[in-house]
Amino acid sequence: MLPTTAAAALVVTATGATVAESSAALTFEVSGQQTALARTEQAADDATTSDLASRRQASAMQTAALQGRVEAKQRAARSAARKAAAEAAARAKAEREGKRWVRAIKTGTLTSGFGPRWGKTHDGLDVGAPTGTPLYAMSRGTVILSDNVFSFGNKIEIRYWDGTVSWYGHLSRRDVQTGDTVMPGDQVGLVGNTGHSFGSHLHIEIHPTGGDNPINPAPWLRKHGIMVG
Ligand SMILES: [Zn+2]
């Protein structure tokens, strides 16, 4: 009997143990499955969170990149606007500069005025100055004549931006050619005593509408703030 009882007990014990073990194993297994499931879910959540985070990050980066591009465009636009404004200002300044009026000769002595002289009309002013004294363009314009002509000697005619034409006569030297563009104050030649002249001087005429219609230069020069002599 004993072996049988013992065997039975053992069996029971063994069975119980087995059952217990199985139960524990099952519990463990279930618990393990739950844990695994939980882990899977957590992993899925983490993955979702991570995915969401990386998508958020990507989105943030895209936003930053877009913002960067927008800012770069704004900077470029501001830079272009500044450049355009600077160019417009430079053009306006050049325009103003070009429309300035300056004296034909810096210093000299008025020796003969406009009007009747020696039985005919003197069509300009005579400004006595030493030979070699520089002569200047009075404003922006075009040289329409640079030549040695009878009576005037070396003569320069300039048509200015407003249509006025000035004549300079008796020059010792001409520094510009017909067709040249001049700006206010550009040196165009030197005072001299060439042509029909008795002494070194500048003969200056003003023809407001071009052609050969001289006016008294004095009021015109005064009006422009550039009276000579
Ligand atoms: Zn004269």
PDB file of C-alpha atoms and ligand atoms in Angstrom:
ATOM      1  CA  MET A   1       0.000   0.000   0.000  1.00  0.00           C
ATOM      2  CA  LEU A   2       2.594   2.306   1.032  1.00  0.00           C
ATOM      3  CA  PRO A   3       4.185   2.545  -2.251  1.00  0.00           C
ATOM      4  CA  THR A   4       0.762   3.070  -3.746  1.00  0.00           C
ATOM      5  CA  THR A   5      -0.280   5.662  -1.169  1.00  0.00           C
ATOM      6  CA  ALA A   6       3.011   7.288  -1.351  1.00  0.00           C
ATOM      7  CA  ALA A   7       2.790   7.171  -5.013  1.00  0.00           C
ATOM      8  CA  ALA A   8      -0.706   8.565  -4.912  1.00  0.00           C
ATOM      9  CA  ALA A   9       0.350  11.293  -2.514  1.00  0.00           C
ATOM     10  CA  LEU A  10       3.238  11.940  -4.644  1.00  0.00           C
ATOM     11  CA  VAL A  11       1.011  11.963  -7.593  1.00  0.00           C
ATOM     12  CA  VAL A  12      -1.363  14.260  -5.790  1.00  0.00           C
ATOM     13  CA  THR A  13       1.503  16.294  -4.632  1.00  0.00           C
ATOM     14  CA  ALA A  14       3.000  16.105  -7.972  1.00  0.00           C
ATOM     15  CA  THR A  15      -0.310  16.790  -9.553  1.00  0.00           C
ATOM     16  CA  GLY A  16      -0.967  19.636  -7.140  1.00  0.00           C
ATOM     17  CA  ALA A  17       2.442  20.926  -7.723  1.00  0.00           C
ATOM     18  CA  THR A  18       1.958  20.467 -11.334  1.00  0.00           C
ATOM     19  CA  VAL A  19      -1.361  22.213 -11.222  1.00  0.00           C
ATOM     20  CA  ALA A  20       0.052  24.862  -9.003  1.00  0.00           C
ATOM     21  CA  GLU A  21       2.996  25.209 -11.261  1.00  0.00           C
ATOM     22  CA  SER A  22       0.745  25.237 -14.262  1.00  0.00           C
ATOM     23  CA  SER A  23      -1.448  27.788 -12.625  1.00  0.00           C
ATOM     24  CA  ALA A  24       1.504  29.889 -11.741  1.00  0.00           C
ATOM     25  CA  ALA A  25       2.852  29.434 -15.187  1.00  0.00           C
ATOM     26  CA  LEU A  26      -0.517  30.331 -16.638  1.00  0.00           C
ATOM     27  CA  THR A  27      -0.764  33.325 -14.373  1.00  0.00           C
ATOM     28  CA  PHE A  28       2.717  34.267 -15.340  1.00  0.00           C
ATOM     29  CA  GLU A  29       1.943  33.593 -18.938  1.00  0.00           C
ATOM     30  CA  VAL A  30      -1.235  35.653 -18.796  1.00  0.00           C
ATOM     31  CA  SER A  31       0.561  38.306 -16.879  1.00  0.00           C
ATOM     32  CA  GLY A  32       3.349  38.111 -19.365  1.00  0.00           C
ATOM     33  CA  GLN A  33       0.923  38.385 -22.241  1.00  0.00           C
ATOM     34  CA  GLN A  34      -0.724  41.333 -20.586  1.00  0.00           C
ATOM     35  CA  THR A  35       2.627  42.886 -19.987  1.00  0.00           C
ATOM     36  CA  ALA A  36       3.610  42.216 -23.566  1.00  0.00           C
ATOM     37  CA  LEU A  37       0.300  43.619 -24.730  1.00  0.00           C
ATOM     38  CA  ALA A  38       0.740  46.558 -22.455  1.00  0.00           C
ATOM     39  CA  ARG A  39       4.243  46.932 -23.750  1.00  0.00           C
ATOM     40  CA  THR A  40       3.009  46.685 -27.283  1.00  0.00           C
ATOM     41  CA  GLU A  41       0.336  49.240 -26.574  1.00  0.00           C
ATOM     42  CA  GLN A  42       2.848  51.427 -24.797  1.00  0.00           C
ATOM     43  CA  ALA A  43       5.232  50.970 -27.680  1.00  0.00           C
ATOM     44  CA  ALA A  44       2.422  51.811 -30.051  1.00  0.00           C
ATOM     45  CA  ASP A  45       1.597  54.830 -27.940  1.00  0.00           C
ATOM     46  CA  ASP A  46       5.255  55.724 -27.776  1.00  0.00           C
ATOM     47  CA  ALA A  47       5.519  55.206 -31.503  1.00  0.00           C
ATOM     48  CA  THR A  48       2.455  57.360 -31.991  1.00  0.00           C
ATOM     49  CA  THR A  49       3.823  59.944 -29.615  1.00  0.00           C
ATOM     50  CA  SER A  50       7.215  59.724 -31.254  1.00  0.00           C
ATOM     51  CA  ASP A  51       5.663  59.901 -34.711  1.00  0.00           C
ATOM     52  CA  LEU A  52       3.537  62.813 -33.643  1.00  0.00           C
ATOM     53  CA  ALA A  53       6.581  64.464 -32.110  1.00  0.00           C
ATOM     54  CA  SER A  54       8.642  63.940 -35.224  1.00  0.00           C
ATOM     55  CA  ARG A  55       5.761  65.136 -37.356  1.00  0.00           C
ATOM     56  CA  ARG A  56       5.434  68.155 -35.090  1.00  0.00           C
ATOM     57  CA  GLN A  57       9.169  68.676 -35.329  1.00  0.00           C
ATOM     58  CA  ALA A  58       9.077  68.304 -39.107  1.00  0.00           C
ATOM     59  CA  SER A  59       6.153  70.695 -39.211  1.00  0.00           C
ATOM     60  CA  ALA A  60       8.016  73.123 -36.966  1.00  0.00           C
ATOM     61  CA  MET A  61      11.055  72.835 -39.195  1.00  0.00           C
ATOM     62  CA  GLN A  62       8.907  73.391 -42.276  1.00  0.00           C
ATOM     63  CA  THR A  63       7.351  76.385 -40.580  1.00  0.00           C
ATOM     64  CA  ALA A  64      10.782  77.665 -39.627  1.00  0.00           C
ATOM     65  CA  ALA A  65      12.064  77.043 -43.150  1.00  0.00           C
ATOM     66  CA  LEU A  66       9.014  78.760 -44.621  1.00  0.00           C
ATOM     67  CA  GLN A  67       9.418  81.617 -42.166  1.00  0.00           C
ATOM     68  CA  GLY A  68      13.094  81.734 -43.089  1.00  0.00           C
ATOM     69  CA  ARG A  69      12.225  81.929 -46.777  1.00  0.00           C
ATOM     70  CA  VAL A  70       9.598  84.585 -46.084  1.00  0.00           C
ATOM     71  CA  GLU A  71      12.100  86.570 -44.021  1.00  0.00           C
ATOM     72  CA  ALA A  72      14.739  86.145 -46.731  1.00  0.00           C
ATOM     73  CA  LYS A  73      12.216  87.418 -49.286  1.00  0.00           C
ATOM     74  CA  GLN A  74      11.334  90.336 -47.012  1.00  0.00           C
ATOM     75  CA  ARG A  75      15.045  91.117 -46.554  1.00  0.00           C
ATOM     76  CA  ALA A  76      15.572  90.924 -50.331  1.00  0.00           C
ATOM     77  CA  ALA A  77      12.524  93.145 -50.889  1.00  0.00           C
ATOM     78  CA  ARG A  78      13.763  95.667 -48.312  1.00  0.00           C
ATOM     79  CA  SER A  79      17.242  95.561 -49.861  1.00  0.00           C
ATOM     80  CA  ALA A  80      15.796  96.065 -53.369  1.00  0.00           C
ATOM     81  CA  ALA A  81      13.619  98.917 -52.097  1.00  0.00           C
ATOM     82  CA  ARG A  82      16.626 100.568 -50.432  1.00  0.00           C
ATOM     83  CA  LYS A  83      18.678 100.127 -53.628  1.00  0.00           C
ATOM     84  CA  ALA A  84      15.875 101.559 -55.792  1.00  0.00           C
ATOM     85  CA  ALA A  85      15.470 104.492 -53.392  1.00  0.00           C
ATOM     86  CA  ALA A  86      19.239 105.120 -53.426  1.00  0.00           C
ATOM     87  CA  GLU A  87      19.274 104.988 -57.232  1.00  0.00           C
ATOM     88  CA  ALA A  88      16.291 107.332 -57.453  1.00  0.00           C
ATOM     89  CA  ALA A  89      18.008 109.696 -55.004  1.00  0.00           C
ATOM     90  CA  ALA A  90      21.231 109.512 -57.057  1.00  0.00           C
ATOM     91  CA  ARG A  91      19.265 110.245 -60.252  1.00  0.00           C
ATOM     92  CA  ALA A  92      17.446 113.123 -58.556  1.00  0.00           C
ATOM     93  CA  LYS A  93      20.761 114.457 -57.238  1.00  0.00           C
ATOM     94  CA  ALA A  94      22.385 114.128 -60.687  1.00  0.00           C
ATOM     95  CA  GLU A  95      19.338 115.885 -62.157  1.00  0.00           C
ATOM     96  CA  ARG A  96      19.616 118.679 -59.576  1.00  0.00           C
ATOM     97  CA  GLU A  97      23.389 118.835 -60.066  1.00  0.00           C
ATOM     98  CA  GLY A  98      22.926 118.980 -63.830  1.00  0.00           C
ATOM     99  CA  LYS A  99      20.452 121.842 -63.503  1.00  0.00           C
ATOM    100  CA  ARG A 100      22.722 123.946 -61.298  1.00  0.00           C
ATOM    101  CA  TRP A 101      24.012 127.192 -62.784  1.00  0.00           C
ATOM    102  CA  VAL A 102      27.616 128.251 -62.227  1.00  0.00           C
ATOM    103  CA  ARG A 103      29.694 131.217 -63.366  1.00  0.00           C
ATOM    104  CA  ALA A 104      31.333 131.115 -66.795  1.00  0.00           C
ATOM    105  CA  ILE A 105      34.413 132.713 -65.240  1.00  0.00           C
ATOM    106  CA  LYS A 106      35.259 132.967 -61.562  1.00  0.00           C
ATOM    107  CA  THR A 107      36.781 136.434 -61.527  1.00  0.00           C
ATOM    108  CA  GLY A 108      37.114 139.229 -64.056  1.00  0.00           C
ATOM    109  CA  THR A 109      36.307 142.858 -64.710  1.00  0.00           C
ATOM    110  CA  LEU A 110      33.320 143.999 -66.725  1.00  0.00           C
ATOM    111  CA  THR A 111      34.875 146.164 -69.437  1.00  0.00           C
ATOM    112  CA  SER A 112      31.983 146.564 -71.866  1.00  0.00           C
ATOM    113  CA  GLY A 113      28.236 146.098 -71.529  1.00  0.00           C
ATOM    114  CA  PHE A 114      25.457 145.042 -73.909  1.00  0.00           C
ATOM    115  CA  GLY A 115      24.170 147.634 -76.367  1.00  0.00           C
ATOM    116  CA  PRO A 116      25.292 150.263 -78.884  1.00  0.00           C
ATOM    117  CA  ARG A 117      29.028 150.554 -79.264  1.00  0.00           C
ATOM    118  CA  TRP A 118      31.098 152.188 -81.997  1.00  0.00           C
ATOM    119  CA  GLY A 119      28.051 152.645 -84.230  1.00  0.00           C
ATOM    120  CA  LYS A 120      26.773 149.076 -83.903  1.00  0.00           C
ATOM    121  CA  THR A 121      25.352 146.776 -81.255  1.00  0.00           C
ATOM    122  CA  HIS A 122      27.606 144.930 -78.887  1.00  0.00           C
ATOM    123  CA  ASP A 123      25.714 141.659 -78.458  1.00  0.00           C
ATOM    124  CA  GLY A 124      27.226 140.569 -75.165  1.00  0.00           C
ATOM    125  CA  LEU A 125      29.372 141.434 -72.174  1.00  0.00           C
ATOM    126  CA  ASP A 126      33.146 141.750 -72.160  1.00  0.00           C
ATOM    127  CA  VAL A 127      34.876 140.470 -69.043  1.00  0.00           C
ATOM    128  CA  GLY A 128      38.544 141.361 -68.822  1.00  0.00           C
ATOM    129  CA  ALA A 129      40.743 138.590 -67.396  1.00  0.00           C
ATOM    130  CA  PRO A 130      44.283 137.311 -67.946  1.00  0.00           C
ATOM    131  CA  THR A 131      44.890 134.947 -70.866  1.00  0.00           C
ATOM    132  CA  GLY A 132      44.717 131.376 -69.570  1.00  0.00           C
ATOM    133  CA  THR A 133      41.929 132.064 -67.041  1.00  0.00           C
ATOM    134  CA  PRO A 134      39.633 128.958 -67.088  1.00  0.00           C
ATOM    135  CA  LEU A 135      36.143 129.191 -68.596  1.00  0.00           C
ATOM    136  CA  TYR A 136      33.340 126.893 -67.481  1.00  0.00           C
ATOM    137  CA  ALA A 137      30.086 125.460 -68.789  1.00  0.00           C
ATOM    138  CA  MET A 138      27.331 127.288 -66.904  1.00  0.00           C
ATOM    139  CA  SER A 139      25.102 124.199 -66.599  1.00  0.00           C
ATOM    140  CA  ARG A 140      24.438 120.784 -68.176  1.00  0.00           C
ATOM    141  CA  GLY A 141      24.352 120.980 -71.935  1.00  0.00           C
ATOM    142  CA  THR A 142      25.814 120.108 -75.312  1.00  0.00           C
ATOM    143  CA  VAL A 143      28.595 121.880 -77.144  1.00  0.00           C
ATOM    144  CA  ILE A 144      26.992 122.869 -80.466  1.00  0.00           C
ATOM    145  CA  LEU A 145      30.070 124.695 -81.806  1.00  0.00           C
ATOM    146  CA  SER A 146      33.773 124.611 -81.030  1.00  0.00           C
ATOM    147  CA  ASP A 147      35.724 126.359 -83.785  1.00  0.00           C
ATOM    148  CA  ASN A 148      37.947 129.255 -84.769  1.00  0.00           C
ATOM    149  CA  VAL A 149      35.656 131.700 -86.555  1.00  0.00           C
ATOM    150  CA  PHE A 150      36.055 135.183 -88.007  1.00  0.00           C
ATOM    151  CA  SER A 151      35.785 138.037 -85.482  1.00  0.00           C
ATOM    152  CA  PHE A 152      35.071 135.723 -82.498  1.00  0.00           C
ATOM    153  CA  GLY A 153      38.383 133.895 -82.803  1.00  0.00           C
ATOM    154  CA  ASN A 154      38.177 130.653 -80.831  1.00  0.00           C
ATOM    155  CA  LYS A 155      34.466 130.325 -80.098  1.00  0.00           C
ATOM    156  CA  ILE A 156      32.384 127.874 -78.101  1.00  0.00           C
ATOM    157  CA  GLU A 157      28.591 127.631 -78.202  1.00  0.00           C
ATOM    158  CA  ILE A 158      26.760 125.531 -75.599  1.00  0.00           C
ATOM    159  CA  ARG A 159      23.052 124.671 -75.646  1.00  0.00           C
ATOM    160  CA  TYR A 160      21.888 124.075 -72.064  1.00  0.00           C
ATOM    161  CA  TRP A 161      19.151 121.761 -70.770  1.00  0.00           C
ATOM    162  CA  ASP A 162      16.631 124.637 -70.724  1.00  0.00           C
ATOM    163  CA  GLY A 163      17.283 125.567 -74.376  1.00  0.00           C
ATOM    164  CA  THR A 164      19.422 128.637 -73.652  1.00  0.00           C
ATOM    165  CA  VAL A 165      22.545 128.975 -75.820  1.00  0.00           C
ATOM    166  CA  SER A 166      25.701 130.742 -74.592  1.00  0.00           C
ATOM    167  CA  TRP A 167      28.532 132.000 -76.782  1.00  0.00           C
ATOM    168  CA  TYR A 168      32.084 132.441 -75.486  1.00  0.00           C
ATOM    169  CA  GLY A 169      34.531 134.292 -77.784  1.00  0.00           C
ATOM    170  CA  HIS A 170      38.228 135.163 -78.145  1.00  0.00           C
ATOM    171  CA  LEU A 171      39.474 132.058 -76.272  1.00  0.00           C
ATOM    172  CA  SER A 172      43.177 131.231 -76.255  1.00  0.00           C
ATOM    173  CA  ARG A 173      42.300 127.523 -76.100  1.00  0.00           C
ATOM    174  CA  ARG A 174      39.223 125.361 -76.644  1.00  0.00           C
ATOM    175  CA  ASP A 175      39.001 122.262 -74.379  1.00  0.00           C
ATOM    176  CA  VAL A 176      35.783 120.739 -75.785  1.00  0.00           C
ATOM    177  CA  GLN A 177      34.650 119.582 -79.215  1.00  0.00           C
ATOM    178  CA  THR A 178      31.353 120.080 -81.034  1.00  0.00           C
ATOM    179  CA  GLY A 179      28.951 117.394 -79.764  1.00  0.00           C
ATOM    180  CA  ASP A 180      30.497 117.064 -76.308  1.00  0.00           C
ATOM    181  CA  THR A 181      28.210 116.864 -73.297  1.00  0.00           C
ATOM    182  CA  VAL A 182      29.138 119.188 -70.452  1.00  0.00           C
ATOM    183  CA  MET A 183      28.115 119.455 -66.813  1.00  0.00           C
ATOM    184  CA  PRO A 184      27.940 122.600 -64.662  1.00  0.00           C
ATOM    185  CA  GLY A 185      31.454 123.847 -63.982  1.00  0.00           C
ATOM    186  CA  ASP A 186      33.209 121.697 -66.596  1.00  0.00           C
ATOM    187  CA  GLN A 187      36.182 123.611 -67.993  1.00  0.00           C
ATOM    188  CA  VAL A 188      35.584 124.288 -71.686  1.00  0.00           C
ATOM    189  CA  GLY A 189      38.522 126.552 -72.534  1.00  0.00           C
ATOM    190  CA  LEU A 190      40.753 129.464 -71.525  1.00  0.00           C
ATOM    191  CA  VAL A 191      40.411 133.231 -71.817  1.00  0.00           C
ATOM    192  CA  GLY A 192      42.396 134.739 -74.698  1.00  0.00           C
ATOM    193  CA  ASN A 193      42.713 137.506 -77.259  1.00  0.00           C
ATOM    194  CA  THR A 194      41.935 135.731 -80.550  1.00  0.00           C
ATOM    195  CA  GLY A 195      39.797 137.136 -83.384  1.00  0.00           C
ATOM    196  CA  HIS A 196      38.619 140.767 -83.404  1.00  0.00           C
ATOM    197  CA  SER A 197      39.832 141.641 -79.909  1.00  0.00           C
ATOM    198  CA  PHE A 198      41.947 144.321 -78.308  1.00  0.00           C
ATOM    199  CA  GLY A 199      43.082 142.804 -75.060  1.00  0.00           C
ATOM    200  CA  SER A 200      42.579 139.520 -73.255  1.00  0.00           C
ATOM    201  CA  HIS A 201      38.908 139.084 -72.313  1.00  0.00           C
ATOM    202  CA  LEU A 202      35.857 136.848 -72.457  1.00  0.00           C
ATOM    203  CA  HIS A 203      33.066 137.943 -74.787  1.00  0.00           C
ATOM    204  CA  ILE A 204      29.899 136.235 -73.566  1.00  0.00           C
ATOM    205  CA  GLU A 205      26.473 136.223 -75.258  1.00  0.00           C
ATOM    206  CA  ILE A 206      23.164 134.713 -74.146  1.00  0.00           C
ATOM    207  CA  HIS A 207      20.586 133.493 -76.690  1.00  0.00           C
ATOM    208  CA  PRO A 208      17.566 132.291 -74.660  1.00  0.00           C
ATOM    209  CA  THR A 209      15.889 130.516 -77.576  1.00  0.00           C
ATOM    210  CA  GLY A 210      18.996 129.499 -79.484  1.00  0.00           C
ATOM    211  CA  GLY A 211      19.413 130.919 -82.989  1.00  0.00           C
ATOM    212  CA  ASP A 212      20.944 134.382 -83.187  1.00  0.00           C
ATOM    213  CA  ASN A 213      18.741 136.433 -80.856  1.00  0.00           C
ATOM    214  CA  PRO A 214      21.057 137.796 -78.193  1.00  0.00           C
ATOM    215  CA  ILE A 215      19.685 139.477 -75.094  1.00  0.00           C
ATOM    216  CA  ASN A 216      21.495 141.567 -72.515  1.00  0.00           C
ATOM    217  CA  PRO A 217      23.295 138.838 -70.553  1.00  0.00           C
ATOM    218  CA  ALA A 218      23.464 140.879 -67.320  1.00  0.00           C
ATOM    219  CA  PRO A 219      19.827 140.471 -66.119  1.00  0.00           C
ATOM    220  CA  TRP A 220      19.783 136.850 -67.252  1.00  0.00           C
ATOM    221  CA  LEU A 221      23.037 136.078 -65.419  1.00  0.00           C
ATOM    222  CA  ARG A 222      21.825 137.914 -62.305  1.00  0.00           C
ATOM    223  CA  LYS A 223      18.526 136.011 -62.400  1.00  0.00           C
ATOM    224  CA  HIS A 224      20.517 132.760 -62.421  1.00  0.00           C
ATOM    225  CA  GLY A 225      22.826 134.006 -59.663  1.00  0.00           C
ATOM    226  CA  ILE A 226      25.910 133.832 -61.858  1.00  0.00           C
ATOM    227  CA  MET A 227      26.670 137.415 -62.876  1.00  0.00           C
ATOM    228  CA  VAL A 228      30.247 137.840 -64.014  1.00  0.00           C
ATOM    229  CA  GLY A 229      32.640 140.797 -63.827  1.00  0.00           C
TER     230      GLY A 229
HETATM  231 ZN    ZN B   1      32.554 141.636 -76.730  1.00  0.00          ZN
END
